[in-house]
Amino acid sequence: MTDDIIYLVLLGSCIGFGQFYRKIQNHDEKKWIGTAFGLLVVVMASGLHTVHMLFSYLVSALIIIYFNRKKCHLVSFGFMFGYLFFFRSVTYLGFQAPPGHSNMIQMILTLKLVGLAFEVNAAHLKSIGVGETKKNDEPGKELAKDVEVLTENEKALLKLDMMEIFHYSFNYVGVLTGPYFTYKTYRDAIYLPFSAKANCIQSTLEKLKVIPLYAGLFLLVSYIWPLNYATSNEFYEERSFVYRLMYVWPTFFIFRMRIYTGIMLSECVCTMAGLGAYPKACGNKSGHGPSLDCTPMISNPDDHEYDFETVRNIDVINTEKCWTFREAMKYWNMCVQYWMAMYVYKRFPSKKYRTMATLAVSAIWHGAYAGYYFCICAAPFYLPIEDLYVKLFIKEATGTKRQVLNVVCWISKFFAFSYMGIAFLLLTIEKIWFYYGSVYHVAYIMWAVMYGVGILIAKDRKAKARKAEKAKEKAAQQSGEK
């Protein structure tokens, strides 16, 4: 609870500071003030362990600026994830473990610096293409209108220096717990007029008003069904199999309420600072930002309605009410998912293994505990089962039958999340295996049986369909002969 109290105090300070920060007009002052306050937050959360973040920044910035830009993103990825592993392993070398929130700061810094290296790589490759086009074009003629040219942000990426990377790395917005945002989003918040025109206070209050509900539910349910009870002798010796199995429901509910509270508070830091504010007409997406060109809107910023979709990290309503596991995953930690999709999934050379590779990187990013791998890497084994049954029974169903099957799928979704999620919470392989053994690994066995039965049903339907098609062709043939 001490870590949670520190976390809440620091986040509250960051939210309040946004009222002052977004009103700063001078660009250089805004950078320095945001970075100074960010460093203060990092030092207050990490103390002397701040040296880890500074060292990570220094090495990664040198890689981005001076290494071959065709490969800098890969080198940065290797260094930052390697250092993240070292950071979490310092206790094995006899050093003091960093405070709890230092881990989250290092995690976010990893995404930002590796993401920045990928952005620089993309801008460099594009600049090569533009250069070749200019070289091959006839002298004295302008480039064709349909030829891509470098944007202002891409030009800035190619001119990055150590100080600019320092400002992006340690600006107070998102430095503690995210959400992840690109260098372009950060730069737009400094130089474009949108943050001064968006209704930042209203957007922040809309999020703040629901946070007490999530926090209250977290405290209430964790008091009634504490997680540490699931590791006690009484839990295993005196409680029934059904009780132990159903205990995953309140533990995952507690986890969700805690995550909802934390993520929405971190979003409030962004909205109060004005970071991530763009006109709605730009088609903004979580993590990515505008999907359409916002340049024409800069000249008349007062004429537009704004949103903060760029820094929207979670969609609580849709997470809770959507029917399937696959759909719910899309609404959870959306900015991090964007990072994983852009820089791991789409870049991974093997299409066959890219999903598993992405989930493995996600597990590594979350931490070194076995529970993260048990939880996150179990998802790709459950998804085909859900997809199969949705295709067999739900896809073509209508009316009341469809509603009933959707509810069954919803229950299955949250049971799967809860059953996998307890591994995320128990962390160590001994505790995880002991718990799963106490419930006889029932979910994994049930899912394996369901998959086998589903495959048999699918094959049987295909055989019947082929048989019916042959009968139809035979009848048509006989009718033609007559």
Tab-separated table of C-alpha atoms in Angstrom:
chain	number	residue	atom	x	y	z
A	1	MET	CA	0.000	0.000	0.000
A	2	THR	CA	2.971	2.327	0.545
A	3	ASP	CA	3.856	2.092	-3.145
A	4	ASP	CA	0.238	2.805	-4.054
A	5	ILE	CA	0.145	5.889	-1.817
A	6	ILE	CA	3.377	7.241	-3.341
A	7	TYR	CA	1.989	6.492	-6.786
A	8	LEU	CA	-1.252	8.385	-6.092
A	9	VAL	CA	0.530	11.404	-4.600
A	10	LEU	CA	2.921	11.681	-7.550
A	11	LEU	CA	0.164	11.227	-10.121
A	12	GLY	CA	-2.006	13.791	-8.336
A	13	SER	CA	0.895	16.267	-8.420
A	14	CYS	CA	1.386	15.635	-12.139
A	15	ILE	CA	-2.313	16.184	-12.849
A	16	GLY	CA	-2.335	19.469	-10.933
A	17	PHE	CA	0.886	20.658	-12.568
A	18	GLY	CA	-0.768	20.355	-15.999
A	19	GLN	CA	-2.935	23.413	-15.292
A	20	PHE	CA	0.231	25.514	-15.189
A	21	TYR	CA	2.274	23.614	-17.794
A	22	ARG	CA	-0.070	23.802	-20.757
A	23	LYS	CA	-0.294	27.600	-20.496
A	24	ILE	CA	3.433	28.094	-21.086
A	25	GLN	CA	3.829	29.870	-24.426
A	26	ASN	CA	7.584	29.757	-24.989
A	27	HIS	CA	8.547	26.421	-26.566
A	28	ASP	CA	11.999	26.153	-24.997
A	29	GLU	CA	10.680	27.074	-21.555
A	30	LYS	CA	7.935	24.485	-21.906
A	31	LYS	CA	10.486	21.787	-22.721
A	32	TRP	CA	12.779	22.642	-19.829
A	33	ILE	CA	10.020	23.069	-17.240
A	34	GLY	CA	8.347	19.805	-18.275
A	35	THR	CA	11.661	17.959	-18.123
A	36	ALA	CA	12.697	19.475	-14.781
A	37	PHE	CA	9.419	18.454	-13.165
A	38	GLY	CA	9.684	15.020	-14.786
A	39	LEU	CA	13.160	14.494	-13.315
A	40	LEU	CA	11.851	15.570	-9.922
A	41	VAL	CA	9.104	12.922	-10.166
A	42	VAL	CA	11.631	10.269	-11.201
A	43	VAL	CA	13.987	11.127	-8.320
A	44	MET	CA	11.134	11.143	-5.789
A	45	ALA	CA	9.989	7.709	-6.994
A	46	SER	CA	13.408	6.120	-7.519
A	47	GLY	CA	15.997	7.963	-5.429
A	48	LEU	CA	19.541	6.906	-6.320
A	49	HIS	CA	18.148	4.315	-8.744
A	50	THR	CA	17.477	7.231	-11.095
A	51	VAL	CA	20.979	6.485	-12.370
A	52	HIS	CA	19.493	3.487	-14.248
A	53	MET	CA	17.153	5.722	-16.235
A	54	LEU	CA	19.889	8.265	-16.949
A	55	PHE	CA	22.283	5.564	-18.154
A	56	SER	CA	19.572	4.013	-20.342
A	57	TYR	CA	18.859	7.385	-21.884
A	58	LEU	CA	22.543	8.153	-22.483
A	59	VAL	CA	23.403	4.904	-24.265
A	60	SER	CA	20.185	4.752	-26.286
A	61	ALA	CA	20.507	8.410	-27.344
A	62	LEU	CA	24.066	7.779	-28.540
A	63	ILE	CA	22.825	4.776	-30.531
A	64	ILE	CA	20.011	6.787	-32.128
A	65	ILE	CA	22.242	9.730	-33.075
A	66	TYR	CA	25.536	8.107	-34.050
A	67	PHE	CA	24.794	4.514	-35.049
A	68	ASN	CA	23.888	3.494	-38.605
A	69	ARG	CA	20.257	4.579	-38.904
A	70	LYS	CA	19.370	1.537	-40.975
A	71	LYS	CA	20.103	-0.589	-37.907
A	72	CYS	CA	19.810	1.792	-34.941
A	73	HIS	CA	16.269	0.612	-34.081
A	74	LEU	CA	17.430	-3.009	-33.717
A	75	VAL	CA	20.453	-2.078	-31.609
A	76	SER	CA	18.322	0.173	-29.421
A	77	PHE	CA	15.762	-2.615	-29.004
A	78	GLY	CA	18.460	-5.084	-27.947
A	79	PHE	CA	20.124	-2.674	-25.532
A	80	MET	CA	16.980	-1.333	-23.851
A	81	PHE	CA	15.335	-4.717	-23.330
A	82	GLY	CA	18.660	-6.174	-22.215
A	83	TYR	CA	19.098	-3.367	-19.720
A	84	LEU	CA	15.504	-3.790	-18.548
A	85	PHE	CA	16.344	-7.417	-17.725
A	86	PHE	CA	19.542	-6.313	-15.918
A	87	PHE	CA	17.612	-3.629	-14.012
A	88	ARG	CA	15.279	-6.282	-12.633
A	89	SER	CA	18.125	-8.636	-11.774
A	90	VAL	CA	20.367	-6.330	-9.724
A	91	THR	CA	19.382	-8.074	-6.485
A	92	TYR	CA	21.099	-11.256	-7.724
A	93	LEU	CA	24.316	-9.210	-7.975
A	94	GLY	CA	24.042	-8.088	-4.370
A	95	PHE	CA	22.556	-4.644	-5.010
A	96	GLN	CA	19.452	-3.187	-3.400
A	97	ALA	CA	16.218	-3.747	-5.338
A	98	PRO	CA	14.846	-0.559	-6.954
A	99	PRO	CA	11.552	0.812	-5.545
A	100	GLY	CA	8.359	-0.566	-7.059
A	101	HIS	CA	7.541	2.392	-9.289
A	102	SER	CA	11.074	2.577	-10.682
A	103	ASN	CA	10.267	-0.549	-12.642
A	104	MET	CA	7.329	1.158	-14.344
A	105	ILE	CA	9.438	4.236	-15.136
A	106	GLN	CA	12.079	2.025	-16.725
A	107	MET	CA	9.402	0.122	-18.667
A	108	ILE	CA	7.915	3.298	-20.158
A	109	LEU	CA	11.383	4.685	-20.910
A	110	THR	CA	12.155	1.459	-22.791
A	111	LEU	CA	9.103	1.870	-25.024
A	112	LYS	CA	9.815	5.558	-25.664
A	113	LEU	CA	13.483	5.199	-26.582
A	114	VAL	CA	13.043	2.074	-28.686
A	115	GLY	CA	9.990	3.645	-30.352
A	116	LEU	CA	12.022	6.784	-31.043
A	117	ALA	CA	14.733	4.690	-32.701
A	118	PHE	CA	12.086	3.105	-34.941
A	119	GLU	CA	10.695	6.557	-35.803
A	120	VAL	CA	14.196	7.768	-36.738
A	121	ASN	CA	14.771	4.655	-38.839
A	122	ALA	CA	11.478	5.185	-40.710
A	123	ALA	CA	12.262	8.871	-41.332
A	124	HIS	CA	15.759	7.972	-42.564
A	125	LEU	CA	14.460	5.346	-45.000
A	126	LYS	CA	11.867	7.799	-46.286
A	127	SER	CA	14.506	10.489	-46.733
A	128	ILE	CA	16.537	8.100	-48.877
A	129	GLY	CA	13.493	7.523	-51.086
A	130	VAL	CA	12.825	11.255	-51.391
A	131	GLY	CA	16.484	11.879	-52.171
A	132	GLU	CA	16.485	9.300	-54.954
A	133	THR	CA	13.320	10.837	-56.419
A	134	LYS	CA	14.900	14.306	-56.464
A	135	LYS	CA	18.098	12.905	-57.964
A	136	ASN	CA	16.255	11.231	-60.822
A	137	ASP	CA	13.920	14.160	-61.480
A	138	GLU	CA	14.638	16.616	-64.266
A	139	PRO	CA	16.572	19.713	-63.143
A	140	GLY	CA	14.491	22.824	-62.619
A	141	LYS	CA	11.203	20.972	-62.179
A	142	GLU	CA	9.242	20.634	-58.965
A	143	LEU	CA	8.492	17.236	-57.512
A	144	ALA	CA	5.213	15.690	-58.630
A	145	LYS	CA	2.355	16.308	-56.202
A	146	ASP	CA	1.853	12.598	-55.537
A	147	VAL	CA	5.493	12.113	-54.454
A	148	GLU	CA	5.888	11.895	-50.681
A	149	VAL	CA	7.975	14.601	-49.034
A	150	LEU	CA	9.359	14.713	-45.528
A	151	THR	CA	7.068	16.192	-42.889
A	152	GLU	CA	8.290	18.696	-40.325
A	153	ASN	CA	8.311	15.954	-37.698
A	154	GLU	CA	10.401	13.650	-39.900
A	155	LYS	CA	12.869	16.468	-40.542
A	156	ALA	CA	13.104	17.009	-36.777
A	157	LEU	CA	13.715	13.282	-36.238
A	158	LEU	CA	16.674	13.372	-38.619
A	159	LYS	CA	18.153	16.340	-36.697
A	160	LEU	CA	17.740	14.966	-33.166
A	161	ASP	CA	20.373	15.838	-30.599
A	162	MET	CA	21.077	14.578	-27.089
A	163	MET	CA	19.089	17.344	-25.409
A	164	GLU	CA	15.976	16.845	-27.528
A	165	ILE	CA	15.971	13.126	-26.720
A	166	PHE	CA	16.487	14.013	-23.043
A	167	HIS	CA	13.408	16.246	-23.071
A	168	TYR	CA	11.286	13.537	-24.729
A	169	SER	CA	12.544	10.863	-22.328
A	170	PHE	CA	11.970	12.745	-19.083
A	171	ASN	CA	9.085	15.116	-19.714
A	172	TYR	CA	6.797	14.670	-16.718
A	173	VAL	CA	3.782	13.659	-18.831
A	174	GLY	CA	3.777	9.878	-18.886
A	175	VAL	CA	7.169	9.512	-17.221
A	176	LEU	CA	5.754	7.617	-14.233
A	177	THR	CA	3.322	5.099	-15.722
A	178	GLY	CA	2.688	6.126	-19.312
A	179	PRO	CA	0.731	5.998	-21.495
A	180	TYR	CA	3.206	5.529	-24.327
A	181	PHE	CA	3.152	8.297	-26.916
A	182	THR	CA	5.354	8.886	-29.941
A	183	TYR	CA	7.917	11.638	-30.365
A	184	LYS	CA	5.549	13.196	-32.901
A	185	THR	CA	2.798	13.430	-30.285
A	186	TYR	CA	5.228	15.012	-27.818
A	187	ARG	CA	6.520	17.474	-30.407
A	188	ASP	CA	3.006	18.422	-31.539
A	189	ALA	CA	2.054	19.218	-27.942
A	190	ILE	CA	4.988	21.639	-27.774
A	191	TYR	CA	4.705	23.365	-31.147
A	192	LEU	CA	1.096	23.078	-32.344
A	193	PRO	CA	-1.756	25.226	-30.938
A	194	PHE	CA	-4.148	22.323	-30.293
A	195	SER	CA	-3.349	21.776	-26.593
A	196	ALA	CA	-4.274	25.393	-25.828
A	197	LYS	CA	-7.617	25.057	-27.628
A	198	ALA	CA	-8.853	21.701	-26.314
A	199	ASN	CA	-11.097	21.646	-23.246
A	200	CYS	CA	-8.475	19.989	-21.053
A	201	ILE	CA	-10.219	20.550	-17.724
A	202	GLN	CA	-13.510	19.022	-18.869
A	203	SER	CA	-11.758	16.008	-20.410
A	204	THR	CA	-9.847	15.475	-17.173
A	205	LEU	CA	-12.927	15.791	-14.963
A	206	GLU	CA	-14.839	13.281	-17.095
A	207	LYS	CA	-12.177	10.699	-16.289
A	208	LEU	CA	-11.714	11.720	-12.660
A	209	LYS	CA	-15.395	11.381	-11.786
A	210	VAL	CA	-15.423	7.601	-12.380
A	211	ILE	CA	-12.077	6.858	-10.706
A	212	PRO	CA	-13.534	6.857	-7.128
A	213	LEU	CA	-15.909	4.072	-8.225
A	214	TYR	CA	-13.063	1.867	-9.469
A	215	ALA	CA	-10.885	2.675	-6.459
A	216	GLY	CA	-13.748	1.990	-4.040
A	217	LEU	CA	-14.540	-1.352	-5.647
A	218	PHE	CA	-10.858	-2.241	-5.553
A	219	LEU	CA	-10.651	-1.561	-1.803
A	220	LEU	CA	-13.939	-3.293	-0.996
A	221	VAL	CA	-13.380	-6.502	-2.944
A	222	SER	CA	-9.703	-6.777	-1.956
A	223	TYR	CA	-10.807	-6.517	1.691
A	224	ILE	CA	-13.360	-9.330	1.286
A	225	TRP	CA	-11.258	-11.578	-1.004
A	226	PRO	CA	-7.579	-10.656	-0.497
A	227	LEU	CA	-5.079	-12.123	-2.929
A	228	ASN	CA	-2.714	-13.311	-0.217
A	229	TYR	CA	-5.474	-15.626	1.055
A	230	ALA	CA	-4.905	-17.679	-2.104
A	231	THR	CA	-1.413	-18.515	-0.798
A	232	SER	CA	-2.464	-19.470	2.750
A	233	ASN	CA	-2.685	-22.979	4.215
A	234	GLU	CA	-6.349	-22.456	5.089
A	235	PHE	CA	-7.185	-21.766	1.439
A	236	TYR	CA	-5.778	-25.111	0.300
A	237	GLU	CA	-6.633	-27.259	3.302
A	238	GLU	CA	-10.107	-26.093	4.320
A	239	ARG	CA	-11.668	-24.654	1.155
A	240	SER	CA	-13.413	-26.785	-1.449
A	241	PHE	CA	-12.317	-27.321	-5.026
A	242	VAL	CA	-15.194	-25.136	-6.285
A	243	TYR	CA	-14.272	-22.294	-3.906
A	244	ARG	CA	-10.631	-22.389	-4.964
A	245	LEU	CA	-11.570	-22.432	-8.634
A	246	MET	CA	-14.058	-19.574	-8.317
A	247	TYR	CA	-11.592	-17.469	-6.320
A	248	VAL	CA	-10.006	-16.390	-9.601
A	249	TRP	CA	-13.084	-14.231	-10.303
A	250	PRO	CA	-12.678	-11.754	-7.379
A	251	THR	CA	-8.872	-11.684	-7.729
A	252	PHE	CA	-9.082	-10.688	-11.384
A	253	PHE	CA	-11.842	-8.183	-10.571
A	254	ILE	CA	-9.496	-6.563	-8.019
A	255	PHE	CA	-6.739	-6.499	-10.614
A	256	ARG	CA	-9.020	-4.847	-13.182
A	257	MET	CA	-10.191	-2.150	-10.773
A	258	ARG	CA	-6.600	-1.380	-9.784
A	259	ILE	CA	-5.500	-1.165	-13.402
A	260	TYR	CA	-8.524	0.944	-14.383
A	261	THR	CA	-7.729	3.391	-11.586
A	262	GLY	CA	-4.039	3.663	-12.428
A	263	ILE	CA	-4.412	3.926	-16.192
A	264	MET	CA	-7.164	6.518	-16.049
A	265	LEU	CA	-5.158	8.641	-13.614
A	266	SER	CA	-2.210	8.490	-15.992
A	267	GLU	CA	-4.521	9.554	-18.839
A	268	CYS	CA	-5.585	12.520	-16.708
A	269	VAL	CA	-1.954	13.675	-16.553
A	270	CYS	CA	-1.987	13.830	-20.368
A	271	THR	CA	-5.370	15.513	-20.732
A	272	MET	CA	-4.605	18.164	-18.113
A	273	ALA	CA	-1.299	18.958	-19.844
A	274	GLY	CA	-2.976	19.042	-23.250
A	275	LEU	CA	-0.723	16.310	-24.647
A	276	GLY	CA	-2.508	14.202	-27.245
A	277	ALA	CA	-5.136	16.832	-28.059
A	278	TYR	CA	-6.046	16.825	-31.757
A	279	PRO	CA	-9.137	17.827	-33.746
A	280	LYS	CA	-11.617	14.954	-33.960
A	281	ALA	CA	-11.639	15.336	-37.729
A	282	CYS	CA	-8.053	14.032	-37.796
A	283	GLY	CA	-9.264	10.481	-37.097
A	284	ASN	CA	-7.093	10.009	-34.014
A	285	LYS	CA	-6.081	6.536	-32.832
A	286	SER	CA	-4.601	5.324	-29.547
A	287	GLY	CA	-0.819	5.533	-29.561
A	288	HIS	CA	-0.627	6.532	-33.201
A	289	GLY	CA	-2.279	9.937	-33.176
A	290	PRO	CA	-3.929	11.510	-36.242
A	291	SER	CA	-4.568	9.156	-39.153
A	292	LEU	CA	-5.291	12.170	-41.396
A	293	ASP	CA	-3.225	15.284	-42.062
A	294	CYS	CA	-3.935	17.964	-39.433
A	295	THR	CA	-1.764	20.624	-41.049
A	296	PRO	CA	-4.675	22.544	-42.662
A	297	MET	CA	-6.338	22.847	-39.243
A	298	ILE	CA	-3.415	24.629	-37.618
A	299	SER	CA	-4.400	27.978	-39.124
A	300	ASN	CA	-7.898	27.887	-37.580
A	301	PRO	CA	-7.589	25.901	-34.323
A	302	ASP	CA	-10.639	27.556	-32.741
A	303	ASP	CA	-13.009	26.052	-35.302
A	304	HIS	CA	-12.635	22.408	-34.321
A	305	GLU	CA	-13.805	19.940	-31.705
A	306	TYR	CA	-11.000	18.078	-29.940
A	307	ASP	CA	-10.439	14.672	-28.382
A	308	PHE	CA	-7.667	12.804	-26.578
A	309	GLU	CA	-7.961	9.463	-28.374
A	310	THR	CA	-4.213	9.530	-29.018
A	311	VAL	CA	-3.467	8.957	-25.321
A	312	ARG	CA	-6.511	6.845	-24.552
A	313	ASN	CA	-4.999	3.734	-23.017
A	314	ILE	CA	-8.066	1.782	-21.951
A	315	ASP	CA	-11.738	1.532	-22.866
A	316	VAL	CA	-13.325	0.297	-19.650
A	317	ILE	CA	-16.906	0.025	-20.913
A	318	ASN	CA	-16.050	-2.019	-23.977
A	319	THR	CA	-13.585	-4.169	-22.035
A	320	GLU	CA	-16.348	-5.134	-19.656
A	321	LYS	CA	-19.289	-5.507	-22.026
A	322	CYS	CA	-17.788	-6.973	-25.228
A	323	TRP	CA	-18.589	-10.648	-25.756
A	324	THR	CA	-15.253	-12.216	-26.717
A	325	PHE	CA	-11.742	-12.558	-25.306
A	326	ARG	CA	-10.239	-11.438	-28.621
A	327	GLU	CA	-12.260	-8.221	-28.689
A	328	ALA	CA	-11.530	-7.397	-25.035
A	329	MET	CA	-7.793	-7.567	-25.693
A	330	LYS	CA	-8.132	-4.669	-28.150
A	331	TYR	CA	-9.465	-2.319	-25.455
A	332	TRP	CA	-6.782	-3.045	-22.859
A	333	ASN	CA	-3.532	-1.042	-22.594
A	334	MET	CA	-4.139	0.245	-26.111
A	335	CYS	CA	-1.108	2.527	-26.425
A	336	VAL	CA	1.252	-0.293	-25.467
A	337	GLN	CA	-0.584	-2.568	-27.874
A	338	TYR	CA	0.022	0.008	-30.596
A	339	TRP	CA	3.750	-0.089	-29.794
A	340	MET	CA	3.780	-3.901	-29.860
A	341	ALA	CA	1.860	-3.971	-33.153
A	342	MET	CA	4.021	-1.351	-34.895
A	343	TYR	CA	7.463	-2.370	-33.719
A	344	VAL	CA	7.195	-6.110	-33.091
A	345	TYR	CA	4.195	-7.686	-34.840
A	346	LYS	CA	4.477	-5.844	-38.164
A	347	ARG	CA	8.277	-5.994	-38.194
A	348	PHE	CA	8.711	-9.647	-37.237
A	349	PRO	CA	10.015	-11.563	-40.274
A	350	SER	CA	7.921	-14.729	-39.817
A	351	LYS	CA	4.156	-14.337	-40.223
A	352	LYS	CA	3.633	-17.747	-38.686
A	353	TYR	CA	5.281	-16.847	-35.367
A	354	ARG	CA	4.688	-13.098	-35.162
A	355	THR	CA	1.776	-13.390	-32.698
A	356	MET	CA	3.775	-15.566	-30.315
A	357	ALA	CA	6.812	-13.297	-30.695
A	358	THR	CA	4.725	-10.215	-29.886
A	359	LEU	CA	3.223	-11.818	-26.790
A	360	ALA	CA	6.676	-13.016	-25.690
A	361	VAL	CA	8.049	-9.457	-25.974
A	362	SER	CA	5.025	-8.215	-24.019
A	363	ALA	CA	5.732	-10.759	-21.276
A	364	ILE	CA	9.426	-9.788	-21.175
A	365	TRP	CA	8.467	-6.127	-20.978
A	366	HIS	CA	6.092	-6.765	-18.067
A	367	GLY	CA	8.744	-8.504	-16.001
A	368	ALA	CA	10.932	-11.501	-15.295
A	369	TYR	CA	8.413	-13.458	-13.220
A	370	ALA	CA	7.105	-16.754	-14.560
A	371	GLY	CA	3.545	-15.568	-13.950
A	372	TYR	CA	3.749	-13.040	-16.772
A	373	TYR	CA	4.669	-15.785	-19.236
A	374	PHE	CA	2.015	-18.172	-17.920
A	375	CYS	CA	-0.611	-15.474	-18.320
A	376	ILE	CA	0.302	-13.594	-21.494
A	377	CYS	CA	1.613	-16.536	-23.527
A	378	ALA	CA	-1.469	-18.636	-22.714
A	379	ALA	CA	-3.679	-16.235	-24.700
A	380	PRO	CA	-2.720	-17.503	-28.209
A	381	PHE	CA	-3.728	-21.018	-27.160
A	382	TYR	CA	-7.154	-19.894	-25.945
A	383	LEU	CA	-7.964	-17.611	-28.884
A	384	PRO	CA	-8.232	-20.399	-31.528
A	385	ILE	CA	-10.701	-22.226	-29.266
A	386	GLU	CA	-12.887	-19.153	-28.917
A	387	ASP	CA	-12.639	-18.392	-32.639
A	388	LEU	CA	-13.642	-21.957	-33.475
A	389	TYR	CA	-16.759	-21.952	-31.280
A	390	VAL	CA	-17.783	-18.469	-32.413
A	391	LYS	CA	-17.619	-19.689	-36.000
A	392	LEU	CA	-19.459	-22.955	-35.218
A	393	PHE	CA	-22.288	-21.678	-33.036
A	394	ILE	CA	-22.470	-17.882	-32.661
A	395	LYS	CA	-21.701	-16.449	-36.082
A	396	GLU	CA	-24.874	-17.701	-37.762
A	397	ALA	CA	-27.148	-17.589	-34.689
A	398	THR	CA	-29.910	-14.985	-34.417
A	399	GLY	CA	-32.476	-13.715	-31.927
A	400	THR	CA	-32.666	-15.182	-28.436
A	401	LYS	CA	-30.280	-17.999	-29.300
A	402	ARG	CA	-27.627	-15.467	-30.290
A	403	GLN	CA	-28.080	-13.521	-27.061
A	404	VAL	CA	-27.817	-16.640	-24.902
A	405	LEU	CA	-24.687	-17.800	-26.722
A	406	ASN	CA	-23.162	-14.323	-26.406
A	407	VAL	CA	-23.690	-14.409	-22.634
A	408	VAL	CA	-22.081	-17.858	-22.458
A	409	CYS	CA	-19.142	-16.494	-24.475
A	410	TRP	CA	-18.903	-13.463	-22.139
A	411	ILE	CA	-18.731	-15.741	-19.079
A	412	SER	CA	-16.109	-17.870	-20.816
A	413	LYS	CA	-14.130	-14.722	-21.685
A	414	PHE	CA	-13.894	-13.514	-18.111
A	415	PHE	CA	-13.246	-16.977	-16.735
A	416	ALA	CA	-10.328	-17.315	-19.176
A	417	PHE	CA	-8.988	-13.886	-18.206
A	418	SER	CA	-9.379	-14.702	-14.516
A	419	TYR	CA	-7.845	-18.174	-14.727
A	420	MET	CA	-4.832	-16.899	-16.666
A	421	GLY	CA	-4.699	-13.696	-14.636
A	422	ILE	CA	-4.117	-15.399	-11.301
A	423	ALA	CA	-0.756	-16.542	-12.650
A	424	PHE	CA	0.051	-12.873	-13.369
A	425	LEU	CA	-0.713	-12.079	-9.723
A	426	LEU	CA	0.901	-15.082	-8.017
A	427	LEU	CA	4.104	-14.425	-10.001
A	428	THR	CA	6.361	-17.337	-8.995
A	429	ILE	CA	6.209	-20.719	-10.675
A	430	GLU	CA	5.906	-22.523	-7.328
A	431	LYS	CA	2.788	-20.596	-6.269
A	432	ILE	CA	1.260	-20.795	-9.735
A	433	TRP	CA	1.790	-24.523	-10.119
A	434	PHE	CA	0.573	-25.192	-6.581
A	435	TYR	CA	-2.647	-23.262	-7.236
A	436	TYR	CA	-3.322	-24.825	-10.646
A	437	GLY	CA	-2.553	-28.248	-9.173
A	438	SER	CA	-5.097	-27.631	-6.402
A	439	VAL	CA	-7.810	-27.171	-9.046
A	440	TYR	CA	-6.431	-30.075	-11.129
A	441	HIS	CA	-5.527	-27.795	-14.063
A	442	VAL	CA	-9.214	-27.981	-14.905
A	443	ALA	CA	-9.359	-25.015	-17.290
A	444	TYR	CA	-6.453	-26.158	-19.441
A	445	ILE	CA	-7.887	-29.667	-19.632
A	446	MET	CA	-11.352	-28.288	-20.427
A	447	TRP	CA	-9.966	-26.025	-23.184
A	448	ALA	CA	-8.018	-28.902	-24.745
A	449	VAL	CA	-11.164	-31.060	-24.757
A	450	MET	CA	-13.246	-28.191	-26.158
A	451	TYR	CA	-10.774	-27.682	-28.976
A	452	GLY	CA	-10.753	-31.371	-29.836
A	453	VAL	CA	-14.556	-31.555	-29.792
A	454	GLY	CA	-14.804	-28.351	-31.829
A	455	ILE	CA	-12.480	-29.741	-34.497
A	456	LEU	CA	-14.566	-32.927	-34.704
A	457	ILE	CA	-17.795	-30.905	-35.032
A	458	ALA	CA	-16.226	-28.739	-37.745
A	459	LYS	CA	-15.032	-31.809	-39.668
A	460	ASP	CA	-18.434	-33.465	-39.330
A	461	ARG	CA	-20.182	-30.346	-40.670
A	462	LYS	CA	-17.789	-30.146	-43.601
A	463	ALA	CA	-18.373	-33.848	-44.384
A	464	LYS	CA	-22.142	-33.379	-44.248
A	465	ALA	CA	-21.878	-30.281	-46.434
A	466	ARG	CA	-19.830	-32.173	-49.028
A	467	LYS	CA	-22.266	-35.081	-48.900
A	468	ALA	CA	-25.226	-32.722	-49.384
A	469	GLU	CA	-23.449	-30.994	-52.272
A	470	LYS	CA	-22.772	-34.328	-53.970
A	471	ALA	CA	-26.398	-35.391	-53.484
A	472	LYS	CA	-27.524	-32.090	-54.973
A	473	GLU	CA	-25.225	-32.524	-57.982
A	474	LYS	CA	-26.416	-36.113	-58.462
A	475	ALA	CA	-30.066	-35.037	-58.336
A	476	ALA	CA	-29.379	-32.267	-60.864
A	477	GLN	CA	-27.613	-34.741	-63.127
A	478	GLN	CA	-30.501	-37.237	-62.940
A	479	SER	CA	-32.980	-34.444	-63.627
A	480	GLY	CA	-30.995	-33.443	-66.730
A	481	GLU	CA	-30.933	-36.997	-68.046
A	482	LYS	CA	-34.696	-37.222	-67.809
